[in-house]
Structures are given as C-alpha cells and as structure tokens.
Amino acid sequence: RQASAAERDTQRSASMSARHLFAPVVRRGAAAVRTASATRRFASNVSASADIEHLYAGGLLTGFRKAYCGPLPPSYTVDEALTKLPPTKVTSLSNGMRVATEKTPGESVCVGVFIKSGSRYETAESNGSAHFLEHMFFKGSKNKSQGQLELEIENMGCRLNAYTSREQTVYYANVLKEDTNKAVDVLAEMLLNSTFDPAAIEREKNTILQEMEVVERVEEEVVFDNLHYTAYQTSPLGRTILGPEENIKNMTRDHIVNYIQANYVAPRMVVVAAGNVDHDAFTAQVAKAFAATPEQPSGPSVIDEQAPAWFTGSDIRVRDDDMGLAHVATAFEALEYDHPDSFATMVMQAMLGSFDASMPSAIHSSSQMTSVLAGYNSREYPLVQSAMAFNTQYSDTGLLGVYYVTETDKVMEAQWAVMKEFQNLCHNADDHLVEIAKTQLKATMVNQLDSGLSQVCEDIGRQMLNYGRRMSLAETFARIDAVDAPTIRRVAMELCNDKCIAVSAKGGLSSLPDYNWLRRHTWSLRY
C-alpha cells in the first residue's frame, strides 16, 4: 500500500535546535529557469550527424532531441531486437482520460489506474487525505458492499493493491486474461462509486495510526521523511504522505470527497493494461466503465496553481547516541523527470553505486566511493554497513544523493568519501567509468521490466503521467548512450559543484561534521 522508501512520508517533529539553516533559499526548482537553461544548452550543442538521420525516421526515436547531451556517433545503430518489442498503444477518450496497453503472450493481465494526485496536491489542513482515500476505496460502494467486492475479487483470484506517493496514486489488479473486463469494472466501481461511510472512516483511523507507528520505527523512513522536510521546507513536497497524527484523527468524509472532486478527474488519469490484452476491446471497456468520470476539478480543495519546489540548503539531525548506528542522507537538488539531462543524472546515480555488507566484491567497484566504503581504505575494513545512491525525480525538481548506515566512529570518514565522490563526478568522470555505469543502468531497467507484468504496467503508467507518452526501449537506450563523460562532468558541475546540500541524519551523530564543513566540501581548489 505504500510507495518506495525514498518516496513515503511520515510526519516527524524535531526541535529547531536540531535544524541548522546556513544557506539561503535556492530557486533552482522553478520550471522557467530550468527551461531557459536547457534552451541555452541545446543552442550550444552540436547537432546529430546527417549520417544517422535514418535513426529518427519512422518514429523509432520519436521525441528524441538530436542535441541532447552529446550527439550519437555516426556509427551508432539500434539493436534490431529492440525494434521487435511489443509497442505501447495509446488512445485518448472523449473525456480526456488516456488508455494505454502493451500486448504480450501469456495467460494473465495487469490492469492499473494511474492518477496524477498525491500529497503534493494537498493543503496543510488536508495533508493525509490522499493516503487515507487509498484505504477507503476498499470499504464498499453504492452498488456493492465491502463483502460483495471482496468476494468478487477473491473469486477471480485477483491480486488488488494500491500505493500513494507525492505526485501519483496507483490502483492495480493482476487477473487472468478472461477476467480483464471484470477487473476494469471493479476498479471503476471503487474509484467512482465508493460511499465513504463515516463509521468505516472512524475504524480506518486506527489502522492508519498503527501504520504510522510502524513506519516511525524504520530508520530509513525517518531519514528520508526528514530529508524532504528540510529540503523543501516551504513546499508541499516537504509534507508527509501519511499526514500528521492530528489530521488523521480529524479526518472526515468531507475531506475525502473534496480531495476526490479536486483531483480524480479524467484528464489526470491513465488506465493501463499489460499482458494478453486486445487494445480496442480494452479501450471500449474502459470508456464504458469510466464514462461517469468528471472532466473538470471542483470543490473547495482545488489548487489553482501548483506551489513551486523551493530547495533550501539545510540539515536536520536527530541525535540519539544510544542507537549505536548513524543513518545519514546527503542530497543535492537535481532535475525534474522531463529535463533533457535527466538521463545523465540516472547514469550519475549508477556511477555513485551501492554497497551492502553481504557484497564483499564491492571493494572492486568502479565507483571510488563504493570501493572506499566497502574496505579499500587505510583501515582495510568497511566504513559502512550499507550505502545506496538515490535519484528521486519530481515534476519540477529532484534529489540526487547518497544514504548510508554506519557505526558512530566511522561517520566522518564515510561522509568524506561521499563528498569526494561528487567532486569526482565533476572533475574526474572518464569514458570508461561512464560506459560501465550505462551498462549497469540498462541492465537494471531490463531486469525490472522482465520481473513481471506489474513492473511493465507500472513503467507504462508512470511514463504516461510524466512524459505524456511511453518511450520505447530503443529510445531509452539511445538517450542513455548519448550520455558521455563530458556530459557527466558538465551536469555534475551544474548540480553538485559549490551548490547547497540538504542533509538528514539520525542516530549516533557525534562525529558527523557540521553543515559548514559539509558545504565547504562541495567544491575543490584546482590550480
């Protein structure tokens, strides 16, 4: 029912003495600034060679910017196998809702409804409504009781689930191919006709409060909650998904209905099917089942203009020396998901790498940071128990950074290795390291898509909401291949060199340097 650990939010309270603000607000998240800078880069870049014009013919790389990053080399060719993958078919209904399918052989289908809604579209008073609503859709509708819905789902052998993130809410069902229409009807019944019985709302409050207690005991959750809180202090992105405890206790049917009226409208929804499904038949069923979906937002919860994501260089520390371990996340403001350099930040994430104590081979990693943290250092012993790079992207901003867990006395050395690796990206990224990272990134993408229909459905829905279309794997690989070492150095210089950072830490933090030390290590003197 939840999004990934880096996306989920739980309200955290911290004294002001624990939060140190040394840097001014940086408005790099403004879309207008991003667009202007991107336009300048496109104007200065070299255009693609005429010898590879055929790669753009026929729509294979539709939307691919020829001036994106470095130009593709004249010898670049697309793997023929990628051109034979099933296409994603898209149809827009008269009410603005979009339907997307990808047909593959098999006996099952994953049906998902992806909605551009989440905690970012809430107010301070309604924070928590999106997640609360996710729970209430399973509690009965105007036409079917909760028991009838559960029986229908059980009889199909359906696996029904949902999650809420900051900018998206998703409901999906895995069924046999012959039950595809039934799955569409069940999802439509839940999303359009739920009753939101006040008694059920009161019962669900206890469930969500218990869920909140569980999340608060997961240190990684707390650190990433606080990271967003301190990085986006003046933006709804800084709020949690679960919402504060007071909001949960005061949640009413009006809050939920108002949120639905403001956000669950056809132009903000995409219905996706992945598996053995016929596009035309599926589109007809969706058009019939979701015919009553409103086309325009209404009600008092409508937000006329999305608040910009203002990034604040700052840190928040929850010191508890009794924990024995330190959990630390360090992040620079990165790029929105549709920025032309977004694929460069994906490659940068792969270059930063990851490490776990169960991976002794990490000492030979191509990432200097991972190698040092894994044991290639003066101690000849791992500096951390685990470390991972993250690249979280939103509609107008993002966070690129590293999260690690280590013993209290090793925090200083671990943090030095992290800060040094960002400088390596700025000054020392070479073609060999970039090629390794690109291969790793491609392998990760393919492995995820091969893991099941749910991942394919997720990928289609996410791209439809983010880009307005589904990129082919051929285009995705071409965008990755267009990233070269000079591109990595340029993007790293723009994002990480002498730039403000956001830091979130919890646990034994006695050896974690202060913010001035951290900020000072975002640049290097190079004579």
mmCIF file of N, CA and C in Angstrom, residues 272-350:
data_model
loop_
_atom_site.group_PDB
_atom_site.id
_atom_site.type_symbol
_atom_site.label_atom_id
_atom_site.label_comp_id
_atom_site.label_asym_id
_atom_site.label_seq_id
_atom_site.Cartn_x
_atom_site.Cartn_y
_atom_site.Cartn_z
ATOM 1 N N VAL A 272 -4.148 1.552 -17.654
ATOM 2 C CA VAL A 272 -3.113 0.783 -18.345
ATOM 3 C C VAL A 272 -3.396 -0.708 -18.214
ATOM 4 N N ALA A 273 -3.084 -1.449 -19.272
ATOM 5 C CA ALA A 273 -3.140 -2.908 -19.226
ATOM 6 C C ALA A 273 -1.877 -3.466 -19.872
ATOM 7 N N ALA A 274 -1.258 -4.415 -19.189
ATOM 8 C CA ALA A 274 -0.072 -5.085 -19.712
ATOM 9 C C ALA A 274 -0.310 -6.582 -19.645
ATOM 10 N N GLY A 275 -0.080 -7.267 -20.771
ATOM 11 C CA GLY A 275 -0.311 -8.708 -20.824
ATOM 12 C C GLY A 275 -1.055 -9.091 -22.083
ATOM 13 N N ASN A 276 -1.771 -10.186 -22.004
ATOM 14 C CA ASN A 276 -2.507 -10.688 -23.167
ATOM 15 C C ASN A 276 -3.845 -9.963 -23.266
ATOM 16 N N VAL A 277 -3.820 -8.781 -23.874
ATOM 17 C CA VAL A 277 -5.000 -7.929 -23.926
ATOM 18 C C VAL A 277 -5.126 -7.306 -25.313
ATOM 19 N N ASP A 278 -6.358 -7.193 -25.792
ATOM 20 C CA ASP A 278 -6.629 -6.519 -27.063
ATOM 21 C C ASP A 278 -6.895 -5.045 -26.795
ATOM 22 N N HIS A 279 -6.161 -4.169 -27.472
ATOM 23 C CA HIS A 279 -6.246 -2.740 -27.170
ATOM 24 C C HIS A 279 -7.641 -2.177 -27.427
ATOM 25 N N ASP A 280 -8.217 -2.464 -28.572
ATOM 26 C CA ASP A 280 -9.519 -1.884 -28.912
ATOM 27 C C ASP A 280 -10.612 -2.348 -27.956
ATOM 28 N N ALA A 281 -10.621 -3.643 -27.644
ATOM 29 C CA ALA A 281 -11.636 -4.159 -26.723
ATOM 30 C C ALA A 281 -11.449 -3.577 -25.329
ATOM 31 N N PHE A 282 -10.205 -3.460 -24.902
ATOM 32 C CA PHE A 282 -9.925 -2.901 -23.577
ATOM 33 C C PHE A 282 -10.330 -1.433 -23.515
ATOM 34 N N THR A 283 -10.023 -0.683 -24.571
ATOM 35 C CA THR A 283 -10.393 0.738 -24.615
ATOM 36 C C THR A 283 -11.909 0.910 -24.538
ATOM 37 N N ALA A 284 -12.631 0.076 -25.247
ATOM 38 C CA ALA A 284 -14.098 0.154 -25.209
ATOM 39 C C ALA A 284 -14.631 -0.126 -23.807
ATOM 40 N N GLN A 285 -14.039 -1.101 -23.127
ATOM 41 C CA GLN A 285 -14.480 -1.428 -21.774
ATOM 42 C C GLN A 285 -14.177 -0.292 -20.806
ATOM 43 N N VAL A 286 -13.008 0.311 -20.941
ATOM 44 C CA VAL A 286 -12.648 1.446 -20.074
ATOM 45 C C VAL A 286 -13.585 2.620 -20.325
ATOM 46 N N ALA A 287 -13.861 2.916 -21.596
ATOM 47 C CA ALA A 287 -14.763 4.025 -21.936
ATOM 48 C C ALA A 287 -16.138 3.821 -21.315
ATOM 49 N N LYS A 288 -16.601 2.592 -21.290
ATOM 50 C CA LYS A 288 -17.910 2.277 -20.714
ATOM 51 C C LYS A 288 -17.880 2.361 -19.188
ATOM 52 N N ALA A 289 -16.868 1.748 -18.574
ATOM 53 C CA ALA A 289 -16.814 1.678 -17.112
ATOM 54 C C ALA A 289 -16.526 3.030 -16.479
ATOM 55 N N PHE A 290 -15.699 3.855 -17.135
ATOM 56 C CA PHE A 290 -15.303 5.144 -16.552
ATOM 57 C C PHE A 290 -16.018 6.322 -17.213
ATOM 58 N N ALA A 291 -17.153 6.070 -17.824
ATOM 59 C CA ALA A 291 -17.883 7.134 -18.522
ATOM 60 C C ALA A 291 -18.301 8.265 -17.595
ATOM 61 N N ALA A 292 -18.550 7.944 -16.328
ATOM 62 C CA ALA A 292 -19.039 8.958 -15.388
ATOM 63 C C ALA A 292 -17.925 9.764 -14.726
ATOM 64 N N THR A 293 -16.675 9.545 -15.122
ATOM 65 C CA THR A 293 -15.563 10.276 -14.517
ATOM 66 C C THR A 293 -15.654 11.763 -14.855
ATOM 67 N N PRO A 294 -15.624 12.655 -13.860
ATOM 68 C CA PRO A 294 -15.702 14.094 -14.155
ATOM 69 C C PRO A 294 -14.532 14.562 -15.008
ATOM 70 N N GLU A 295 -14.773 15.594 -15.795
ATOM 71 C CA GLU A 295 -13.731 16.124 -16.665
ATOM 72 C C GLU A 295 -13.035 17.344 -16.076
ATOM 73 N N GLN A 296 -13.697 18.021 -15.151
ATOM 74 C CA GLN A 296 -13.137 19.227 -14.564
ATOM 75 C C GLN A 296 -13.085 19.108 -13.044
ATOM 76 N N PRO A 297 -12.024 19.619 -12.406
ATOM 77 C CA PRO A 297 -11.965 19.602 -10.941
ATOM 78 C C PRO A 297 -12.993 20.556 -10.346
ATOM 79 N N SER A 298 -13.431 20.249 -9.139
ATOM 80 C CA SER A 298 -14.420 21.092 -8.473
ATOM 81 C C SER A 298 -14.235 20.987 -6.972
ATOM 82 N N GLY A 299 -14.957 21.813 -6.244
ATOM 83 C CA GLY A 299 -14.919 21.748 -4.793
ATOM 84 C C GLY A 299 -13.889 22.678 -4.183
ATOM 85 N N PRO A 300 -13.906 22.790 -2.858
ATOM 86 C CA PRO A 300 -13.029 23.738 -2.157
ATOM 87 C C PRO A 300 -11.559 23.324 -2.112
ATOM 88 N N SER A 301 -11.223 22.085 -2.473
ATOM 89 C CA SER A 301 -9.832 21.621 -2.382
ATOM 90 C C SER A 301 -9.051 21.815 -3.672
ATOM 91 N N VAL A 302 -9.666 22.442 -4.678
ATOM 92 C CA VAL A 302 -8.969 22.664 -5.943
ATOM 93 C C VAL A 302 -7.809 23.630 -5.735
ATOM 94 N N ILE A 303 -6.637 23.237 -6.204
ATOM 95 C CA ILE A 303 -5.451 24.090 -6.131
ATOM 96 C C ILE A 303 -5.231 24.695 -7.510
ATOM 97 N N ASP A 304 -5.409 25.996 -7.617
ATOM 98 C CA ASP A 304 -5.342 26.661 -8.918
ATOM 99 C C ASP A 304 -3.953 26.600 -9.538
ATOM 100 N N GLU A 305 -2.947 26.721 -8.705
ATOM 101 C CA GLU A 305 -1.577 26.732 -9.229
ATOM 102 C C GLU A 305 -0.686 25.933 -8.287
ATOM 103 N N GLN A 306 0.053 24.988 -8.846
ATOM 104 C CA GLN A 306 0.934 24.150 -8.028
ATOM 105 C C GLN A 306 2.057 24.982 -7.450
ATOM 106 N N ALA A 307 2.265 24.841 -6.141
ATOM 107 C CA ALA A 307 3.332 25.588 -5.478
ATOM 108 C C ALA A 307 4.691 25.116 -5.986
ATOM 109 N N PRO A 308 5.603 26.039 -6.299
ATOM 110 C CA PRO A 308 6.922 25.633 -6.792
ATOM 111 C C PRO A 308 7.724 24.927 -5.701
ATOM 112 N N ALA A 309 8.664 24.121 -6.124
ATOM 113 C CA ALA A 309 9.522 23.405 -5.188
ATOM 114 C C ALA A 309 10.749 24.264 -4.895
ATOM 115 N N TRP A 310 10.746 24.929 -3.778
ATOM 116 C CA TRP A 310 11.875 25.762 -3.372
ATOM 117 C C TRP A 310 12.836 24.904 -2.559
ATOM 118 N N PHE A 311 14.048 24.716 -3.082
ATOM 119 C CA PHE A 311 15.054 23.910 -2.399
ATOM 120 C C PHE A 311 15.820 24.769 -1.406
ATOM 121 N N THR A 312 15.981 24.278 -0.188
ATOM 122 C CA THR A 312 16.693 25.006 0.849
ATOM 123 C C THR A 312 17.904 24.207 1.302
ATOM 124 N N GLY A 313 19.092 24.797 1.180
ATOM 125 C CA GLY A 313 20.289 24.152 1.714
ATOM 126 C C GLY A 313 20.221 24.160 3.227
ATOM 127 N N SER A 314 20.188 22.988 3.843
ATOM 128 C CA SER A 314 19.991 22.902 5.287
ATOM 129 C C SER A 314 20.253 21.482 5.758
ATOM 130 N N ASP A 315 20.241 21.290 7.068
ATOM 131 C CA ASP A 315 20.325 19.933 7.588
ATOM 132 C C ASP A 315 19.409 19.774 8.790
ATOM 133 N N ILE A 316 19.027 18.546 9.048
ATOM 134 C CA ILE A 316 18.193 18.221 10.206
ATOM 135 C C ILE A 316 18.784 16.973 10.840
ATOM 136 N N ARG A 317 19.035 17.048 12.141
ATOM 137 C CA ARG A 317 19.716 15.971 12.856
ATOM 138 C C ARG A 317 18.888 15.539 14.061
ATOM 139 N N VAL A 318 18.689 14.242 14.164
ATOM 140 C CA VAL A 318 18.005 13.665 15.322
ATOM 141 C C VAL A 318 19.043 12.801 16.023
ATOM 142 N N ARG A 319 19.704 13.387 17.000
ATOM 143 C CA ARG A 319 20.826 12.693 17.641
ATOM 144 C C ARG A 319 20.337 11.764 18.748
ATOM 145 N N ASP A 320 20.795 10.516 18.669
ATOM 146 C CA ASP A 320 20.466 9.514 19.688
ATOM 147 C C ASP A 320 21.668 8.591 19.814
ATOM 148 N N ASP A 321 22.563 8.919 20.744
ATOM 149 C CA ASP A 321 23.803 8.161 20.879
ATOM 150 C C ASP A 321 23.578 6.731 21.339
ATOM 151 N N ASP A 322 22.425 6.447 21.896
ATOM 152 C CA ASP A 322 22.134 5.087 22.350
ATOM 153 C C ASP A 322 21.877 4.137 21.182
ATOM 154 N N MET A 323 21.630 4.684 19.992
ATOM 155 C CA MET A 323 21.360 3.823 18.840
ATOM 156 C C MET A 323 22.575 3.023 18.399
ATOM 157 N N GLY A 324 23.754 3.596 18.531
ATOM 158 C CA GLY A 324 24.957 2.899 18.119
ATOM 159 C C GLY A 324 25.288 3.062 16.648
ATOM 160 N N LEU A 325 24.280 3.231 15.809
ATOM 161 C CA LEU A 325 24.475 3.420 14.381
ATOM 162 C C LEU A 325 24.051 4.821 13.971
ATOM 163 N N ALA A 326 24.605 5.277 12.853
ATOM 164 C CA ALA A 326 24.215 6.570 12.285
ATOM 165 C C ALA A 326 23.607 6.327 10.909
ATOM 166 N N HIS A 327 22.471 6.946 10.653
ATOM 167 C CA HIS A 327 21.803 6.878 9.348
ATOM 168 C C HIS A 327 21.880 8.279 8.746
ATOM 169 N N VAL A 328 22.561 8.415 7.619
ATOM 170 C CA VAL A 328 22.834 9.736 7.045
ATOM 171 C C VAL A 328 22.471 9.760 5.559
ATOM 172 N N ALA A 329 21.743 10.796 5.149
ATOM 173 C CA ALA A 329 21.421 11.016 3.737
ATOM 174 C C ALA A 329 21.878 12.414 3.347
ATOM 175 N N THR A 330 22.622 12.507 2.264
ATOM 176 C CA THR A 330 23.120 13.781 1.751
ATOM 177 C C THR A 330 22.628 13.942 0.321
ATOM 178 N N ALA A 331 22.021 15.090 -0.004
ATOM 179 C CA ALA A 331 21.423 15.248 -1.333
ATOM 180 C C ALA A 331 21.638 16.654 -1.884
ATOM 181 N N PHE A 332 21.887 16.707 -3.194
ATOM 182 C CA PHE A 332 21.869 17.952 -3.959
ATOM 183 C C PHE A 332 20.528 18.048 -4.668
ATOM 184 N N GLU A 333 20.110 19.273 -4.982
ATOM 185 C CA GLU A 333 18.908 19.395 -5.808
ATOM 186 C C GLU A 333 19.263 18.935 -7.219
ATOM 187 N N ALA A 334 18.454 18.061 -7.755
ATOM 188 C CA ALA A 334 18.707 17.508 -9.081
ATOM 189 C C ALA A 334 17.663 18.015 -10.070
ATOM 190 N N LEU A 335 17.311 17.186 -11.057
ATOM 191 C CA LEU A 335 16.491 17.630 -12.179
ATOM 192 C C LEU A 335 15.124 16.964 -12.172
ATOM 193 N N GLU A 336 14.154 17.635 -12.766
ATOM 194 C CA GLU A 336 12.832 17.050 -12.937
ATOM 195 C C GLU A 336 12.897 15.919 -13.953
ATOM 196 N N TYR A 337 11.868 15.062 -13.941
ATOM 197 C CA TYR A 337 11.942 13.854 -14.767
ATOM 198 C C TYR A 337 11.915 14.126 -16.261
ATOM 199 N N ASP A 338 11.375 15.261 -16.729
ATOM 200 C CA ASP A 338 11.335 15.509 -18.166
ATOM 201 C C ASP A 338 12.416 16.487 -18.628
ATOM 202 N N HIS A 339 13.391 16.751 -17.781
ATOM 203 C CA HIS A 339 14.505 17.599 -18.175
ATOM 204 C C HIS A 339 15.394 16.829 -19.156
ATOM 205 N N PRO A 340 15.935 17.489 -20.192
ATOM 206 C CA PRO A 340 16.766 16.782 -21.171
ATOM 207 C C PRO A 340 18.010 16.127 -20.575
ATOM 208 N N ASP A 341 18.459 16.575 -19.416
ATOM 209 C CA ASP A 341 19.623 15.966 -18.785
ATOM 210 C C ASP A 341 19.244 14.937 -17.717
ATOM 211 N N SER A 342 17.974 14.566 -17.641
ATOM 212 C CA SER A 342 17.559 13.639 -16.587
ATOM 213 C C SER A 342 18.238 12.277 -16.731
ATOM 214 N N PHE A 343 18.499 11.849 -17.977
ATOM 215 C CA PHE A 343 19.170 10.564 -18.152
ATOM 216 C C PHE A 343 20.622 10.638 -17.697
ATOM 217 N N ALA A 344 21.212 11.806 -17.774
ATOM 218 C CA ALA A 344 22.575 11.966 -17.266
ATOM 219 C C ALA A 344 22.605 11.755 -15.752
ATOM 220 N N THR A 345 21.585 12.237 -15.045
ATOM 221 C CA THR A 345 21.552 12.027 -13.589
ATOM 222 C C THR A 345 21.305 10.556 -13.257
ATOM 223 N N MET A 346 20.588 9.842 -14.124
ATOM 224 C CA MET A 346 20.424 8.399 -13.902
ATOM 225 C C MET A 346 21.769 7.685 -14.013
ATOM 226 N N VAL A 347 22.566 8.083 -15.001
ATOM 227 C CA VAL A 347 23.892 7.495 -15.152
ATOM 228 C C VAL A 347 24.770 7.875 -13.963
ATOM 229 N N MET A 348 24.635 9.101 -13.478
ATOM 230 C CA MET A 348 25.407 9.532 -12.311
ATOM 231 C C MET A 348 25.053 8.690 -11.088
ATOM 232 N N GLN A 349 23.783 8.366 -10.934
ATOM 233 C CA GLN A 349 23.377 7.511 -9.824
ATOM 234 C C GLN A 349 24.067 6.148 -9.923
ATOM 235 N N ALA A 350 24.108 5.596 -11.136
ATOM 236 C CA ALA A 350 24.782 4.310 -11.322
ATOM 237 C C ALA A 350 26.281 4.425 -11.039
#
